[in-house]
Coordinates of C-alpha atoms and ligand atoms in Angstrom, one line a residue:
M1291 CA 0.0 0.0 0.0
A1292 CA 1.4 3.4 -0.9
C1293 CA 2.3 5.8 1.8
Y1294 CA 2.1 9.4 0.6
L1295 CA 3.8 11.0 3.7
E1296 CA 7.4 12.0 3.6
K1297 CA 9.9 9.2 4.1
P1298 CA 10.9 9.8 7.7
A1299 CA 7.3 10.1 8.9
C1300 CA 6.5 6.9 6.9
R1301 CA 9.3 5.1 8.7
I1302 CA 8.1 6.2 12.2
K1303 CA 4.5 5.3 11.3
K1304 CA 5.5 1.7 10.4
M1305 CA 7.0 1.2 13.9
L1306 CA 3.5 1.1 15.4
S1307 CA 0.6 -1.1 14.0
I1308 CA -2.5 0.7 12.6
D1309 CA -4.4 -0.5 15.7
Q1310 CA -1.9 1.2 17.9
W1311 CA -2.1 4.4 15.8
H1312 CA -5.9 4.3 16.1
E1313 CA -5.5 4.0 19.9
R1314 CA -3.0 6.8 19.9
Y1315 CA -5.4 9.1 17.9
R1316 CA -8.3 8.2 20.4
Q1317 CA -6.0 9.0 23.3
Q1318 CA -5.1 12.4 21.8
A1319 CA -8.8 13.0 21.2
E1320 CA -9.5 12.4 24.9
W1321 CA -6.9 15.0 26.0
T1322 CA -8.6 17.6 23.8
Y1323 CA -12.2 16.6 24.5
A1324 CA -13.2 19.8 26.4
A1325 CA -11.8 22.2 23.9
R1326 CA -13.4 20.3 21.1
Q1327 CA -16.9 20.6 22.7
R1328 CA -16.3 24.3 22.9
A1329 CA -15.4 24.5 19.2
Y1330 CA -18.4 22.3 18.2
Q1331 CA -20.7 24.6 20.1
L1332 CA -19.3 27.8 18.6
S1333 CA -19.6 26.4 15.1
G1334 CA -23.2 25.2 15.5
I1335 CA -22.3 21.6 14.6
G1336 CA -25.6 20.3 15.9
S1337 CA -27.5 22.0 13.1
A1338 CA -25.0 21.2 10.3
A1339 CA -26.1 19.1 7.4
D1340 CA -22.7 18.4 5.8
I1341 CA -19.4 18.1 7.6
L1342 CA -16.0 17.6 6.2
D1343 CA -13.3 16.1 8.4
V1344 CA -9.9 16.8 6.7
G1345 CA -7.1 14.4 7.7
S1346 CA -9.6 12.2 9.4
G1347 CA -7.0 9.4 10.1
T1348 CA -8.5 6.2 11.3
G1349 CA -11.8 7.8 12.2
A1350 CA -11.2 8.6 15.8
L1351 CA -13.7 11.5 15.6
E1352 CA -16.4 10.1 13.5
E1353 CA -18.3 8.2 16.2
E1354 CA -18.4 11.4 18.3
L1355 CA -19.7 13.4 15.3
N1356 CA -22.4 10.9 14.6
C1357 CA -23.6 11.2 18.2
L1358 CA -23.7 15.0 18.1
T1359 CA -25.3 15.6 14.7
E1360 CA -27.4 14.0 12.0
A1361 CA -25.1 15.5 9.4
R1362 CA -23.5 13.6 6.5
V1363 CA -19.8 13.3 7.4
T1364 CA -17.2 13.2 4.7
C1365 CA -13.8 11.9 5.9
L1366 CA -10.8 12.8 3.8
D1367 CA -7.3 11.6 4.2
I1368 CA -4.2 11.3 2.1
S1369 CA -3.4 7.9 3.7
R1370 CA -5.4 5.0 2.2
D1371 CA -4.3 2.8 5.0
N1372 CA -5.9 5.1 7.6
L1373 CA -9.1 5.5 5.5
F1374 CA -9.4 1.8 5.0
Y1375 CA -9.1 1.2 8.7
H1376 CA -12.5 2.7 9.3
H1377 CA -14.0 1.5 6.0
G1378 CA -17.0 -0.6 7.0
K1379 CA -17.4 1.1 10.4
S1380 CA -18.0 4.5 8.8
H1381 CA -21.5 5.8 8.1
G1382 CA -20.0 8.6 6.0
T1383 CA -18.2 9.1 2.7
L1384 CA -14.5 8.3 2.6
V1385 CA -12.3 10.3 0.2
N1386 CA -8.6 9.6 -0.5
A1387 CA -7.2 13.0 -1.4
D1388 CA -4.8 15.8 -0.4
G1389 CA -6.3 18.4 2.0
Q1390 CA -4.4 21.1 0.2
H1391 CA -6.3 20.4 -3.1
L1392 CA -9.9 19.4 -2.1
P1393 CA -11.8 17.5 -4.8
F1394 CA -15.1 19.3 -4.0
R1395 CA -17.0 22.1 -5.6
N1396 CA -17.4 25.5 -3.8
N1397 CA -19.8 25.9 -0.9
C1398 CA -20.8 22.3 -0.2
F1399 CA -20.1 21.9 3.5
D1400 CA -21.5 23.7 6.6
V1401 CA -18.5 22.9 8.7
S1402 CA -15.0 21.9 7.6
L1403 CA -12.9 20.7 10.5
F1404 CA -9.6 19.1 11.3
Q1405 CA -7.6 17.8 14.3
Y1406 CA -3.8 17.4 14.5
V1407 CA -3.4 17.8 10.8
L1408 CA -2.1 21.3 9.9
L1409 CA 1.3 20.6 11.5
W1410 CA 1.9 17.9 8.9
L1411 CA 1.1 20.0 5.8
H1412 CA 3.6 21.6 3.5
D1413 CA 1.2 24.5 2.9
P1414 CA -1.3 24.9 5.8
L1415 CA -2.5 28.2 4.4
A1416 CA -3.5 26.5 1.1
A1417 CA -5.5 23.9 3.1
L1418 CA -7.3 26.6 5.0
R1419 CA -8.1 28.4 1.8
E1420 CA -9.4 25.2 0.3
M1421 CA -11.6 24.6 3.4
K1422 CA -12.9 28.1 3.2
R1423 CA -13.7 27.6 -0.6
V1424 CA -15.7 24.4 0.0
T1425 CA -17.6 25.7 3.1
R1426 CA -20.9 27.6 2.6
P1427 CA -21.1 31.3 3.4
N1428 CA -21.8 31.7 7.2
G1429 CA -20.4 28.1 7.7
Y1430 CA -17.3 27.4 9.8
V1431 CA -13.8 26.2 9.4
V1432 CA -12.6 24.7 12.7
A1433 CA -9.2 23.7 13.9
L1434 CA -9.9 21.3 16.8
A1435 CA -6.4 20.7 18.0
E1436 CA -2.9 21.8 16.8
P1437 CA 0.1 21.7 19.2
D1438 CA 2.8 24.1 20.1
Y1439 CA 5.8 22.0 21.2
A1440 CA 8.0 25.1 21.5
H1441 CA 6.1 26.2 24.6
R1442 CA 5.8 22.8 26.3
I1443 CA 6.1 22.8 30.1
D1444 CA 7.8 19.9 31.9
N1445 CA 8.3 19.0 35.5
P1446 CA 10.7 17.6 36.7
K1447 CA 13.1 19.8 34.7
E1448 CA 15.2 16.7 33.9
M1449 CA 12.6 15.8 31.3
E1450 CA 13.1 19.0 29.3
P1451 CA 15.9 17.8 27.1
Y1452 CA 13.8 14.8 26.0
S1453 CA 10.8 17.1 25.2
R1454 CA 13.2 19.2 23.1
M1455 CA 14.3 16.1 21.3
Q1456 CA 10.8 15.0 20.6
R1457 CA 10.1 18.4 19.0
E1458 CA 13.3 17.9 16.8
A1459 CA 12.2 14.4 15.9
L1460 CA 8.9 15.8 14.6
I1461 CA 10.7 18.5 12.6
K1462 CA 12.8 15.7 11.0
Q1463 CA 9.6 13.9 10.1
G1464 CA 8.6 17.0 8.1
A1465 CA 6.1 18.5 10.7
N1466 CA 5.8 22.0 12.0
P1467 CA 5.3 21.1 15.7
D1468 CA 4.9 24.8 16.8
I1469 CA 2.0 25.6 14.4
G1470 CA -0.7 25.8 17.2
S1471 CA 0.1 29.3 18.3
S1472 CA -0.1 30.6 14.7
L1473 CA -3.7 29.4 14.1
G1474 CA -5.1 32.9 14.6
D1475 CA -2.6 34.4 12.0
L1476 CA -3.3 31.6 9.6
F1477 CA -7.1 31.8 9.9
F1478 CA -6.9 35.6 9.4
T1479 CA -4.6 35.4 6.4
A1480 CA -6.9 32.7 4.9
G1481 CA -9.7 35.4 5.0
L1482 CA -11.8 33.7 7.8
Q1483 CA -13.6 35.8 10.4
I1484 CA -12.1 34.6 13.7
I1485 CA -14.7 33.7 16.3
E1486 CA -12.4 32.3 18.9
V1487 CA -8.9 31.0 19.4
G1488 CA -8.2 29.0 22.5
L1489 CA -6.2 26.4 24.4
T1490 CA -6.8 23.1 26.1
G1491 CA -6.2 22.8 29.8
G1492 CA -4.4 20.1 31.7
A1493 CA -4.4 18.2 35.0
W1494 CA -2.1 15.5 36.3
H1495 CA -2.8 12.9 39.0
S1496 CA -0.3 10.8 41.0
G1497 CA -0.4 7.1 40.1
E1498 CA 1.0 4.0 38.6
P1499 CA 1.7 3.9 34.8
T1500 CA -1.4 2.9 32.9
E1501 CA -2.0 1.4 29.4
H1502 CA -2.2 5.0 28.2
T1503 CA 1.3 5.7 29.6
N1504 CA 2.6 2.6 27.8
L1505 CA 1.2 3.8 24.5
E1506 CA 2.7 7.2 25.1
W1507 CA 6.1 5.6 25.5
L1508 CA 5.7 3.5 22.4
V1509 CA 5.2 6.7 20.4
T1510 CA 8.1 8.4 22.2
Q1511 CA 10.3 5.4 21.4
A1512 CA 9.3 5.5 17.8
D1513 CA 10.0 9.3 17.7
L1514 CA 13.3 9.3 19.6
G1515 CA 14.6 5.8 18.7
S1516 CA 17.3 7.1 16.3
L1517 CA 18.3 10.1 18.6
V1518 CA 18.8 8.5 22.0
S1519 CA 20.1 5.1 23.2
T1520 CA 17.8 2.5 24.7
T1521 CA 19.5 3.1 28.1
E1522 CA 18.7 6.8 27.9
L1523 CA 15.2 6.1 26.9
A1524 CA 14.8 3.7 29.9
H1525 CA 16.2 6.3 32.2
M1526 CA 13.8 8.9 30.9
R1527 CA 10.9 6.6 31.4
G1528 CA 12.1 5.8 34.9
V1529 CA 12.3 9.5 35.8
S1530 CA 8.8 10.1 34.3
D1531 CA 7.1 7.1 36.0
L1532 CA 8.6 8.0 39.4
S1533 CA 7.5 11.6 39.2
F1534 CA 4.0 10.5 38.2
L1535 CA 3.9 8.2 41.2
Q1536 CA 5.0 11.1 43.4
G1537 CA 2.4 13.4 41.8
R1538 CA 4.9 16.0 40.7
R1539 CA 4.9 15.3 37.0
V1540 CA 3.6 18.0 34.7
A1541 CA 3.7 17.5 31.0
Y1542 CA 1.7 20.4 29.5
L1543 CA 1.7 20.6 25.7
P1544 CA -0.2 23.7 24.6
V1545 CA -2.8 22.5 22.1
F1546 CA -4.8 25.3 20.3
Y1547 CA -8.2 25.3 18.7
A1548 CA -9.7 28.0 16.4
V1549 CA -13.1 28.7 15.0
G1550 CA -13.5 30.8 11.9
R1551 CA -16.6 31.9 10.0
V1552 CA -16.8 32.1 6.2
T1553 CA -18.2 35.5 5.5
V1554 CA -20.5 36.3 2.5
Ligands
SAM2911 C1 -2.1 12.8 13.6 S1 -3.2 12.2 12.4 C2 -4.8 12.8 13.0 C3 -5.9 12.0 12.6 C4 -7.3 12.5 13.0 N1 -7.6 13.8 12.6 C5 -7.4 12.4 14.5 O1 -7.4 13.4 15.2 O2 -7.5 11.3 15.0 C6 -2.9 13.2 11.0 C7 -3.7 12.7 9.7 O3 -3.5 13.7 8.7 C8 -3.3 12.9 7.5 N2 -2.7 13.8 6.5 C9 -1.4 14.2 6.5 N3 -1.1 15.0 5.4 C10 -2.3 15.1 4.8 C11 -2.8 15.8 3.6 N4 -1.9 16.5 2.8 N5 -4.0 15.7 3.2 C12 -4.9 15.0 3.9 N6 -4.6 14.3 5.0 C13 -3.3 14.4 5.5 C14 -2.5 11.7 7.9 O4 -2.6 10.7 6.9 C15 -3.1 11.4 9.2 O5 -4.2 10.5 9.0

């Protein structure tokens, strides 16, 4: 099966199975649940008839959208593997295409949304302009979650170098890991009327590592595998697990959302 992503990202993707990626996308969606509900509310998603999910991945959002709205949902992704993963489970239309060149006529969706996608695009502005083009006047373009790794907060401070390395690893994979804080500028430049730009919150509890922690480390391992030794990775995990146990671990990655209206 062809993989259209850049080579380093492709290599990292293959280090986890598609089931593990789906779990990862669901985990990320849980972290951003509250901000997403806010963005849904601001964009009147409940009364939408046609929704476009750009970079829909393995369909982590589709079930939620189907619960919230009666709308027809079109899921578009450049990866056929990801689209095929939710083929059969999906009630909507699946489209294999590039979000920077949408294969739709003008004004055919009420809401065009995306989550953790803009950071992977060569030309995020082109994608926003395309979403604006295919969204009806008075409809909405919605960024549900885009990170800003440059402003990540870590405690204990011993974890900071590893966070920096994770950011570098994403850059090597072809991503712009800091794009979140530019959402306002990008929406403005794309000609959208900005309704709100906001951030997800965060809360950490003391406790033993969970299945989620293990998945998080699988992704870290895939990201940092070529940059740090196995011993260093094991040390980093030890520091992180202990500080979680003690209740002093903070790992705050600012993740932004933005809601923009298409004006007449
Ligand atoms: C981190 S995943 C997020 C998936 C999903 N939005 C979610 O939150 O679960 C990024 C997705 O963007 C897709 N993607 C990357 N570049 C793309 C492009 N140019 N056009 C459409 N989708 C793209 C990837 O294939 C992947 O499925």
